[in-house]
Amino acid sequence: MAAVAIDGKNVSGVPVFSAKNEEEQANMATILSRVLEGVVHDMGNGVYIVVRH
Amino acid sequence: MSNVFWAIASGIAVGTLARYLMMRRDVRQYPSYPHAVVNHLSLGFLAATLGAVAIPALAAEEYTAVTFLALAATQFREVRSMERQMLVALETSKLVPRGKDFIEGIARTFEARNYLVLFIALLTSGVTFWQGSLLGIIAGISAVAIVRKLIGGKAIKDIAKVRAGEFRFEKFNLFVEDIHIMNVGLERTRKIYEERAKAVVLEPFNDNAREILANVGQRQAIAHDAASLLGIYRDVDTAEFTPLLRRNIDTGRIGMIILPMEPDTECLLQAVRHVPVLESAVAKPLASRAGRCAAD
């Protein structure tokens, strides 16, 4: 449904939210998961994706 | 009064009583709503009436009356679809849904119980008609007792060993022992898991059980029952706390993770052990030659 990345690197094809640092990234991912009723997954390369299962 | 009257009356009475006794208002809280109980008792009464009149009608050479039994079949199919529609409609308001298989199982049970009521009423009225009220009622009550025993079905404890398990995180991946459950992205979510989560492992006794537990609907039923009995630590906007059951594809063992409101492991195990085995999930590979040959 969406991705949250620092400086928007490594992601395309979904709405991308850019964060300045890891703390902001985690906060944004939490808010997005609550709003979209999705689950946050860590891609392992500094990108969080929000997925509705 | 004539024995026809007593045959019909005893058939209706025993049949309706059978429907009441078969209505299990148990821990799953269904059907606990007073109106649902009234609905099903009324349908049970109708089923009992149809069953009770069949033999006296046949004896009076009123053969067309038997066609009413065909009406009963249509009526009971309607019961099944009514139950299914209602439960599917309510599904979206559950934090942990029952799943389609569980709903189909419940709907099928309601239909089948009406047929059982019809047969019990038929038996009672038949025996009363030919042998008198006392024997008729004894036959009816014995049939009720036998049916109550037969409709029990199996539970998870009959097919698998249910025990508490250990869970851990490897970076962001959540495991129950060697079973990967899911990727939990956020550190704060992982912390809540470490504080509140409980893990359960289900070890199937044989290949039949392994295939039953492989059924996704069966696993959803386990998650639903456990969550509704112990409460669930989640709300609509915290999907990451949904209970999950995943399978070790090498062994067929199931790992379950749940965040119950009541953190009592023994009660959780009890809840899982008593989940019914769904009819739609039953598989018997061991009943076939190929299945037995592959099992060793």
mmCIF file of C-alpha atoms in Angstrom:
data_model
loop_
_atom_site.group_PDB
_atom_site.id
_atom_site.type_symbol
_atom_site.label_atom_id
_atom_site.label_comp_id
_atom_site.label_asym_id
_atom_site.label_seq_id
_atom_site.Cartn_x
_atom_site.Cartn_y
_atom_site.Cartn_z
ATOM 1 C CA MET A 1 0.000 0.000 0.000
ATOM 2 C CA ALA A 2 2.891 2.358 0.738
ATOM 3 C CA ALA A 3 6.605 2.444 1.475
ATOM 4 C CA VAL A 4 8.614 4.536 3.918
ATOM 5 C CA ALA A 5 12.273 5.112 3.123
ATOM 6 C CA ILE A 6 15.007 7.445 4.203
ATOM 7 C CA ASP A 7 15.367 10.000 1.411
ATOM 8 C CA GLY A 8 13.085 7.855 -0.790
ATOM 9 C CA LYS A 9 15.942 5.609 -1.960
ATOM 10 C CA ASN A 10 15.474 2.053 -3.319
ATOM 11 C CA VAL A 11 11.718 2.272 -3.852
ATOM 12 C CA SER A 12 9.402 2.871 -6.774
ATOM 13 C CA GLY A 13 5.977 1.775 -7.955
ATOM 14 C CA VAL A 14 4.103 2.508 -4.693
ATOM 15 C CA PRO A 15 3.424 5.749 -2.828
ATOM 16 C CA VAL A 16 6.757 6.511 -1.118
ATOM 17 C CA PHE A 17 7.051 8.556 2.055
ATOM 18 C CA SER A 18 10.476 10.059 2.712
ATOM 19 C CA ALA A 19 11.831 10.266 6.236
ATOM 20 C CA LYS A 20 14.889 12.163 7.457
ATOM 21 C CA ASN A 21 16.141 9.514 9.865
ATOM 22 C CA GLU A 22 15.310 6.070 11.292
ATOM 23 C CA GLU A 23 13.238 7.417 14.161
ATOM 24 C CA GLU A 24 11.064 9.474 11.843
ATOM 25 C CA GLN A 25 10.820 6.507 9.486
ATOM 26 C CA ALA A 26 9.498 4.248 12.277
ATOM 27 C CA ASN A 27 7.010 6.918 13.366
ATOM 28 C CA MET A 28 5.733 7.425 9.843
ATOM 29 C CA ALA A 29 5.420 3.692 9.274
ATOM 30 C CA THR A 30 3.446 3.330 12.526
ATOM 31 C CA ILE A 31 1.046 6.117 11.590
ATOM 32 C CA LEU A 32 0.598 4.725 8.086
ATOM 33 C CA SER A 33 -0.080 1.221 9.380
ATOM 34 C CA ARG A 34 -2.744 2.547 11.768
ATOM 35 C CA VAL A 35 -4.402 4.713 9.123
ATOM 36 C CA LEU A 36 -4.289 2.089 6.370
ATOM 37 C CA GLU A 37 -4.997 -0.845 8.752
ATOM 38 C CA GLY A 38 -1.937 -2.584 7.375
ATOM 39 C CA VAL A 39 1.151 -4.320 8.722
ATOM 40 C CA VAL A 40 4.675 -2.865 8.561
ATOM 41 C CA HIS A 41 7.337 -5.149 7.124
ATOM 42 C CA ASP A 42 11.062 -4.436 7.054
ATOM 43 C CA MET A 43 12.601 -5.071 3.622
ATOM 44 C CA GLY A 44 16.041 -5.334 5.190
ATOM 45 C CA ASN A 45 17.500 -2.544 3.071
ATOM 46 C CA GLY A 46 16.285 0.410 5.098
ATOM 47 C CA VAL A 47 12.812 0.394 3.536
ATOM 48 C CA TYR A 48 9.562 -0.288 5.378
ATOM 49 C CA ILE A 49 6.534 -1.387 3.405
ATOM 50 C CA VAL A 50 2.946 -1.241 4.638
ATOM 51 C CA VAL A 51 0.877 -4.203 3.456
ATOM 52 C CA ARG A 52 -2.757 -5.071 4.025
ATOM 53 C CA HIS A 53 -3.087 -8.863 4.270
ATOM 54 C CA MET B 1 -57.935 -39.990 22.213
ATOM 55 C CA SER B 2 -56.813 -42.001 19.224
ATOM 56 C CA ASN B 3 -53.375 -43.467 18.885
ATOM 57 C CA VAL B 4 -52.868 -41.229 15.807
ATOM 58 C CA PHE B 5 -53.099 -38.186 18.062
ATOM 59 C CA TRP B 6 -50.655 -39.636 20.573
ATOM 60 C CA ALA B 7 -48.255 -40.680 17.803
ATOM 61 C CA ILE B 8 -48.175 -37.174 16.331
ATOM 62 C CA ALA B 9 -48.063 -35.444 19.728
ATOM 63 C CA SER B 10 -45.220 -37.595 21.070
ATOM 64 C CA GLY B 11 -43.266 -37.213 17.804
ATOM 65 C CA ILE B 12 -43.564 -33.429 17.937
ATOM 66 C CA ALA B 13 -42.703 -33.260 21.650
ATOM 67 C CA VAL B 14 -39.653 -35.519 21.494
ATOM 68 C CA GLY B 15 -38.467 -33.938 18.214
ATOM 69 C CA THR B 16 -38.681 -30.386 19.554
ATOM 70 C CA LEU B 17 -36.975 -31.448 22.775
ATOM 71 C CA ALA B 18 -34.216 -33.043 20.672
ATOM 72 C CA ARG B 19 -33.684 -29.760 18.799
ATOM 73 C CA TYR B 20 -33.410 -27.907 22.113
ATOM 74 C CA LEU B 21 -30.891 -30.399 23.476
ATOM 75 C CA MET B 22 -28.846 -30.284 20.276
ATOM 76 C CA MET B 23 -28.553 -26.524 20.499
ATOM 77 C CA ARG B 24 -25.249 -26.167 22.221
ATOM 78 C CA ARG B 25 -25.046 -22.810 23.818
ATOM 79 C CA ASP B 26 -21.428 -23.398 24.651
ATOM 80 C CA VAL B 27 -18.264 -21.365 25.037
ATOM 81 C CA ARG B 28 -18.322 -20.248 21.431
ATOM 82 C CA GLN B 29 -21.433 -18.294 22.344
ATOM 83 C CA TYR B 30 -23.480 -19.371 19.391
ATOM 84 C CA PRO B 31 -26.458 -19.352 19.159
ATOM 85 C CA SER B 32 -26.679 -17.433 22.387
ATOM 86 C CA TYR B 33 -28.846 -14.646 21.103
ATOM 87 C CA PRO B 34 -32.391 -15.238 22.396
ATOM 88 C CA HIS B 35 -33.939 -14.570 18.990
ATOM 89 C CA ALA B 36 -31.656 -17.047 17.217
ATOM 90 C CA VAL B 37 -32.679 -19.666 19.789
ATOM 91 C CA VAL B 38 -36.371 -18.924 19.130
ATOM 92 C CA ASN B 39 -35.753 -19.162 15.343
ATOM 93 C CA HIS B 40 -34.097 -22.534 15.615
ATOM 94 C CA LEU B 41 -36.591 -23.922 18.122
ATOM 95 C CA SER B 42 -39.443 -22.919 15.790
ATOM 96 C CA LEU B 43 -37.753 -24.553 12.801
ATOM 97 C CA GLY B 44 -37.111 -27.621 14.959
ATOM 98 C CA PHE B 45 -40.811 -27.704 15.856
ATOM 99 C CA LEU B 46 -41.728 -27.597 12.154
ATOM 100 C CA ALA B 47 -39.241 -30.362 11.363
ATOM 101 C CA ALA B 48 -40.637 -32.463 14.211
ATOM 102 C CA THR B 49 -44.201 -31.905 12.971
ATOM 103 C CA LEU B 50 -43.296 -33.009 9.440
ATOM 104 C CA GLY B 51 -41.563 -36.112 10.781
ATOM 105 C CA ALA B 52 -44.358 -36.940 13.255
ATOM 106 C CA VAL B 53 -47.212 -36.901 10.741
ATOM 107 C CA ALA B 54 -45.468 -39.064 8.118
ATOM 108 C CA ILE B 55 -46.250 -42.520 9.547
ATOM 109 C CA PRO B 56 -49.857 -41.876 10.678
ATOM 110 C CA ALA B 57 -50.457 -40.353 7.204
ATOM 111 C CA LEU B 58 -48.994 -43.420 5.496
ATOM 112 C CA ALA B 59 -51.105 -45.699 7.722
ATOM 113 C CA ALA B 60 -54.217 -43.759 6.684
ATOM 114 C CA GLU B 61 -53.201 -44.349 3.056
ATOM 115 C CA GLU B 62 -52.662 -40.632 2.560
ATOM 116 C CA TYR B 63 -49.607 -41.110 0.397
ATOM 117 C CA THR B 64 -49.486 -37.524 -0.859
ATOM 118 C CA ALA B 65 -48.726 -36.395 2.701
ATOM 119 C CA VAL B 66 -45.281 -37.922 2.361
ATOM 120 C CA THR B 67 -44.434 -35.326 -0.296
ATOM 121 C CA PHE B 68 -44.301 -32.900 2.611
ATOM 122 C CA LEU B 69 -40.957 -34.437 3.446
ATOM 123 C CA ALA B 70 -39.629 -32.978 0.196
ATOM 124 C CA LEU B 71 -40.832 -29.608 1.439
ATOM 125 C CA ALA B 72 -38.784 -30.188 4.573
ATOM 126 C CA ALA B 73 -35.605 -30.675 2.545
ATOM 127 C CA THR B 74 -36.110 -27.305 0.821
ATOM 128 C CA GLN B 75 -36.874 -25.678 4.150
ATOM 129 C CA PHE B 76 -33.693 -27.012 5.762
ATOM 130 C CA ARG B 77 -31.508 -25.919 2.854
ATOM 131 C CA GLU B 78 -32.941 -22.485 3.501
ATOM 132 C CA VAL B 79 -31.824 -22.763 7.136
ATOM 133 C CA ARG B 80 -28.309 -23.475 5.970
ATOM 134 C CA SER B 81 -28.168 -20.506 3.631
ATOM 135 C CA MET B 82 -29.766 -18.249 6.276
ATOM 136 C CA GLU B 83 -27.070 -19.179 8.790
ATOM 137 C CA ARG B 84 -24.308 -18.793 6.249
ATOM 138 C CA GLN B 85 -25.490 -15.359 5.141
ATOM 139 C CA MET B 86 -25.843 -14.119 8.694
ATOM 140 C CA LEU B 87 -22.416 -15.333 9.811
ATOM 141 C CA VAL B 88 -20.716 -13.972 6.673
ATOM 142 C CA ALA B 89 -22.402 -10.603 7.271
ATOM 143 C CA LEU B 90 -21.129 -10.535 10.858
ATOM 144 C CA GLU B 91 -17.615 -11.563 9.828
ATOM 145 C CA THR B 92 -16.408 -8.022 9.132
ATOM 146 C CA SER B 93 -17.164 -6.971 12.705
ATOM 147 C CA LYS B 94 -14.929 -9.661 14.232
ATOM 148 C CA LEU B 95 -11.374 -8.774 15.227
ATOM 149 C CA VAL B 96 -10.383 -12.328 14.360
ATOM 150 C CA PRO B 97 -12.824 -13.709 11.758
ATOM 151 C CA ARG B 98 -14.154 -17.264 11.895
ATOM 152 C CA GLY B 99 -13.211 -17.954 8.288
ATOM 153 C CA LYS B 100 -15.322 -19.447 5.489
ATOM 154 C CA ASP B 101 -14.704 -23.070 6.455
ATOM 155 C CA PHE B 102 -15.883 -22.587 10.023
ATOM 156 C CA ILE B 103 -19.015 -20.744 8.829
ATOM 157 C CA GLU B 104 -19.805 -23.446 6.287
ATOM 158 C CA GLY B 105 -19.377 -26.050 9.036
ATOM 159 C CA ILE B 106 -21.775 -24.225 11.367
ATOM 160 C CA ALA B 107 -24.355 -23.719 8.571
ATOM 161 C CA ARG B 108 -24.155 -27.380 7.568
ATOM 162 C CA THR B 109 -24.589 -28.428 11.199
ATOM 163 C CA PHE B 110 -27.785 -26.402 11.532
ATOM 164 C CA GLU B 111 -29.214 -28.035 8.403
ATOM 165 C CA ALA B 112 -28.209 -31.536 9.486
ATOM 166 C CA ARG B 113 -29.695 -31.118 12.965
ATOM 167 C CA ASN B 114 -33.099 -30.391 11.463
ATOM 168 C CA TYR B 115 -32.910 -33.657 9.503
ATOM 169 C CA LEU B 116 -32.010 -35.446 12.724
ATOM 170 C CA VAL B 117 -35.025 -33.886 14.446
ATOM 171 C CA LEU B 118 -37.224 -35.082 11.581
ATOM 172 C CA PHE B 119 -35.924 -38.656 11.899
ATOM 173 C CA ILE B 120 -36.267 -38.664 15.687
ATOM 174 C CA ALA B 121 -39.879 -37.424 15.398
ATOM 175 C CA LEU B 122 -40.565 -40.030 12.690
ATOM 176 C CA LEU B 123 -39.159 -42.822 14.859
ATOM 177 C CA THR B 124 -41.040 -41.684 17.970
ATOM 178 C CA SER B 125 -44.370 -41.320 16.197
ATOM 179 C CA GLY B 126 -43.890 -44.632 14.346
ATOM 180 C CA VAL B 127 -43.152 -46.617 17.504
ATOM 181 C CA THR B 128 -45.962 -44.834 19.385
ATOM 182 C CA PHE B 129 -48.388 -45.576 16.575
ATOM 183 C CA TRP B 130 -47.676 -49.302 16.562
ATOM 184 C CA GLN B 131 -46.401 -50.041 20.083
ATOM 185 C CA GLY B 132 -47.920 -47.372 22.322
ATOM 186 C CA SER B 133 -46.779 -44.102 23.895
ATOM 187 C CA LEU B 134 -44.417 -45.548 26.491
ATOM 188 C CA LEU B 135 -42.280 -47.494 24.017
ATOM 189 C CA GLY B 136 -42.480 -44.604 21.552
ATOM 190 C CA ILE B 137 -41.100 -42.101 24.014
ATOM 191 C CA ILE B 138 -38.393 -44.551 25.160
ATOM 192 C CA ALA B 139 -37.371 -45.062 21.516
ATOM 193 C CA GLY B 140 -37.344 -41.305 20.922
ATOM 194 C CA ILE B 141 -35.285 -40.513 24.003
ATOM 195 C CA SER B 142 -32.796 -43.300 23.171
ATOM 196 C CA ALA B 143 -32.460 -41.843 19.661
ATOM 197 C CA VAL B 144 -31.803 -38.393 21.161
ATOM 198 C CA ALA B 145 -29.096 -39.856 23.419
ATOM 199 C CA ILE B 146 -27.431 -41.698 20.522
ATOM 200 C CA VAL B 147 -27.581 -38.631 18.267
ATOM 201 C CA ARG B 148 -26.098 -36.390 20.960
ATOM 202 C CA LYS B 149 -23.173 -38.751 21.257
ATOM 203 C CA LEU B 150 -22.675 -39.017 17.495
ATOM 204 C CA ILE B 151 -22.799 -35.301 16.686
ATOM 205 C CA GLY B 152 -19.878 -34.597 19.013
ATOM 206 C CA GLY B 153 -17.157 -34.794 16.374
ATOM 207 C CA LYS B 154 -13.419 -34.589 16.947
ATOM 208 C CA ALA B 155 -11.405 -31.806 18.506
ATOM 209 C CA ILE B 156 -7.810 -30.715 17.915
ATOM 210 C CA LYS B 157 -6.681 -32.659 21.014
ATOM 211 C CA ASP B 158 -7.690 -35.885 19.240
ATOM 212 C CA ILE B 159 -5.455 -35.254 16.250
ATOM 213 C CA ALA B 160 -2.441 -33.365 17.571
ATOM 214 C CA LYS B 161 -0.258 -32.764 20.570
ATOM 215 C CA VAL B 162 -0.790 -29.165 21.669
ATOM 216 C CA ARG B 163 2.022 -27.681 23.751
ATOM 217 C CA ALA B 164 3.488 -24.313 24.654
ATOM 218 C CA GLY B 165 6.322 -23.197 22.388
ATOM 219 C CA GLU B 166 9.150 -20.682 22.427
ATOM 220 C CA PHE B 167 9.290 -17.723 20.092
ATOM 221 C CA ARG B 168 12.169 -15.484 19.084
ATOM 222 C CA PHE B 169 13.109 -12.776 16.652
ATOM 223 C CA GLU B 170 15.919 -13.149 14.141
ATOM 224 C CA LYS B 171 16.371 -9.506 13.180
ATOM 225 C CA PHE B 172 12.826 -8.631 12.140
ATOM 226 C CA ASN B 173 11.633 -12.192 11.438
ATOM 227 C CA LEU B 174 9.427 -13.842 14.042
ATOM 228 C CA PHE B 175 9.865 -17.589 14.589
ATOM 229 C CA VAL B 176 8.012 -20.092 16.764
ATOM 230 C CA GLU B 177 10.803 -22.621 17.275
ATOM 231 C CA ASP B 178 11.825 -23.474 13.686
ATOM 232 C CA ILE B 179 8.649 -22.142 12.054
ATOM 233 C CA HIS B 180 8.783 -18.733 10.395
ATOM 234 C CA ILE B 181 5.689 -16.755 11.309
ATOM 235 C CA MET B 182 6.118 -13.308 9.797
ATOM 236 C CA ASN B 183 8.241 -10.235 9.222
ATOM 237 C CA VAL B 184 7.601 -7.703 11.996
ATOM 238 C CA GLY B 185 9.024 -4.430 10.748
ATOM 239 C CA LEU B 186 8.817 -2.084 13.695
ATOM 240 C CA GLU B 187 11.004 -2.297 16.788
ATOM 241 C CA ARG B 188 8.153 -1.093 19.059
ATOM 242 C CA THR B 189 5.877 -3.846 17.701
ATOM 243 C CA ARG B 190 8.576 -6.471 18.351
ATOM 244 C CA LYS B 191 8.870 -5.181 21.916
ATOM 245 C CA ILE B 192 5.126 -5.657 22.502
ATOM 246 C CA TYR B 193 5.406 -9.188 21.086
ATOM 247 C CA GLU B 194 8.242 -9.947 23.518
ATOM 248 C CA GLU B 195 6.168 -8.656 26.437
ATOM 249 C CA ARG B 196 2.768 -10.159 25.642
ATOM 250 C CA ALA B 197 2.869 -12.878 22.998
ATOM 251 C CA LYS B 198 2.305 -16.579 23.632
ATOM 252 C CA ALA B 199 3.435 -19.335 21.298
ATOM 253 C CA VAL B 200 1.784 -22.707 20.794
ATOM 254 C CA VAL B 201 3.046 -25.671 18.792
ATOM 255 C CA LEU B 202 0.705 -28.288 17.301
ATOM 256 C CA GLU B 203 2.312 -31.606 16.447
ATOM 257 C CA PRO B 204 0.050 -33.817 14.307
ATOM 258 C CA PHE B 205 -0.216 -37.463 15.463
ATOM 259 C CA ASN B 206 -0.262 -38.875 11.914
ATOM 260 C CA ASP B 207 -0.525 -37.994 8.230
ATOM 261 C CA ASN B 208 -4.310 -37.547 8.391
ATOM 262 C CA ALA B 209 -3.882 -34.996 11.174
ATOM 263 C CA ARG B 210 -1.058 -33.323 9.275
ATOM 264 C CA GLU B 211 -3.369 -32.716 6.317
ATOM 265 C CA ILE B 212 -6.177 -31.427 8.557
ATOM 266 C CA LEU B 213 -3.827 -28.899 10.135
ATOM 267 C CA ALA B 214 -2.552 -27.887 6.696
ATOM 268 C CA ASN B 215 -6.043 -26.586 5.934
ATOM 269 C CA VAL B 216 -6.008 -22.802 6.169
ATOM 270 C CA GLY B 217 -9.671 -22.696 7.258
ATOM 271 C CA GLN B 218 -8.929 -25.055 10.154
ATOM 272 C CA ARG B 219 -6.059 -22.834 11.277
ATOM 273 C CA GLN B 220 -8.284 -19.749 11.058
ATOM 274 C CA ALA B 221 -10.874 -21.534 13.224
ATOM 275 C CA ILE B 222 -8.167 -22.196 15.847
ATOM 276 C CA ALA B 223 -7.104 -18.528 15.795
ATOM 277 C CA HIS B 224 -10.734 -17.398 16.092
ATOM 278 C CA ASP B 225 -11.629 -19.676 18.979
ATOM 279 C CA ALA B 226 -8.447 -18.928 20.942
ATOM 280 C CA ALA B 227 -8.931 -15.188 20.430
ATOM 281 C CA SER B 228 -12.594 -15.241 21.396
ATOM 282 C CA LEU B 229 -11.998 -17.315 24.538
ATOM 283 C CA LEU B 230 -8.935 -15.497 25.905
ATOM 284 C CA GLY B 231 -9.507 -12.063 24.364
ATOM 285 C CA ILE B 232 -7.168 -10.505 21.865
ATOM 286 C CA TYR B 233 -4.706 -7.650 22.308
ATOM 287 C CA ARG B 234 -5.551 -5.760 19.147
ATOM 288 C CA ASP B 235 -7.997 -3.345 17.587
ATOM 289 C CA VAL B 236 -9.061 -2.655 14.021
ATOM 290 C CA ASP B 237 -6.013 -0.457 13.380
ATOM 291 C CA THR B 238 -3.396 -2.848 14.762
ATOM 292 C CA ALA B 239 -3.367 -5.584 12.157
ATOM 293 C CA GLU B 240 0.151 -6.634 13.197
ATOM 294 C CA PHE B 241 -1.284 -8.267 16.333
ATOM 295 C CA THR B 242 -3.550 -10.659 14.438
ATOM 296 C CA PRO B 243 -2.972 -14.223 15.686
ATOM 297 C CA LEU B 244 -1.161 -16.321 13.098
ATOM 298 C CA LEU B 245 -0.672 -20.046 12.537
ATOM 299 C CA ARG B 246 2.057 -21.085 10.156
ATOM 300 C CA ARG B 247 3.256 -24.475 9.028
ATOM 301 C CA ASN B 248 6.647 -26.098 8.930
ATOM 302 C CA ILE B 249 6.518 -27.416 5.384
ATOM 303 C CA ASP B 250 9.041 -30.165 6.169
ATOM 304 C CA THR B 251 7.257 -31.725 9.135
ATOM 305 C CA GLY B 252 3.673 -30.402 8.988
ATOM 306 C CA ARG B 253 3.997 -29.010 12.520
ATOM 307 C CA ILE B 254 2.088 -25.792 13.173
ATOM 308 C CA GLY B 255 3.402 -22.799 15.072
ATOM 309 C CA MET B 256 0.916 -20.316 16.500
ATOM 310 C CA ILE B 257 1.529 -16.841 17.845
ATOM 311 C CA ILE B 258 -1.138 -14.865 19.668
ATOM 312 C CA LEU B 259 -1.317 -11.860 21.974
ATOM 313 C CA PRO B 260 -4.107 -12.838 24.361
ATOM 314 C CA MET B 261 -5.686 -10.413 26.831
ATOM 315 C CA GLU B 262 -5.429 -13.140 29.472
ATOM 316 C CA PRO B 263 -1.780 -14.201 29.586
ATOM 317 C CA ASP B 264 -2.453 -17.710 30.913
ATOM 318 C CA THR B 265 -0.643 -20.308 28.810
ATOM 319 C CA GLU B 266 -2.515 -23.313 30.218
ATOM 320 C CA CYS B 267 -5.898 -21.750 29.396
ATOM 321 C CA LEU B 268 -4.657 -20.938 25.890
ATOM 322 C CA LEU B 269 -3.630 -24.566 25.378
ATOM 323 C CA GLN B 270 -7.043 -25.688 26.643
ATOM 324 C CA ALA B 271 -8.771 -23.346 24.184
ATOM 325 C CA VAL B 272 -6.734 -24.682 21.251
ATOM 326 C CA ARG B 273 -7.225 -28.319 22.272
ATOM 327 C CA HIS B 274 -11.014 -27.960 22.222
ATOM 328 C CA VAL B 275 -11.345 -26.334 18.806
ATOM 329 C CA PRO B 276 -13.498 -28.633 16.672
ATOM 330 C CA VAL B 277 -11.985 -30.362 13.657
ATOM 331 C CA LEU B 278 -13.880 -28.876 10.724
ATOM 332 C CA GLU B 279 -15.677 -31.255 8.405
ATOM 333 C CA SER B 280 -14.341 -29.396 5.381
ATOM 334 C CA ALA B 281 -10.765 -29.819 6.656
ATOM 335 C CA VAL B 282 -10.946 -33.575 7.208
ATOM 336 C CA ALA B 283 -8.572 -35.471 4.958
ATOM 337 C CA LYS B 284 -7.689 -39.155 5.197
ATOM 338 C CA PRO B 285 -4.627 -39.912 3.104
ATOM 339 C CA LEU B 286 -3.983 -42.926 5.353
ATOM 340 C CA ALA B 287 -7.247 -44.489 4.138
ATOM 341 C CA SER B 288 -5.680 -44.899 0.703
ATOM 342 C CA ARG B 289 -2.950 -47.311 -0.348
ATOM 343 C CA ALA B 290 -0.874 -44.480 -1.820
ATOM 344 C CA GLY B 291 -1.195 -42.468 1.394
ATOM 345 C CA ARG B 292 -0.125 -45.412 3.601
ATOM 346 C CA CYS B 293 2.739 -46.253 1.295
ATOM 347 C CA ALA B 294 3.962 -42.637 1.362
ATOM 348 C CA ALA B 295 3.610 -42.423 5.151
ATOM 349 C CA ASP B 296 6.510 -44.679 6.097
#
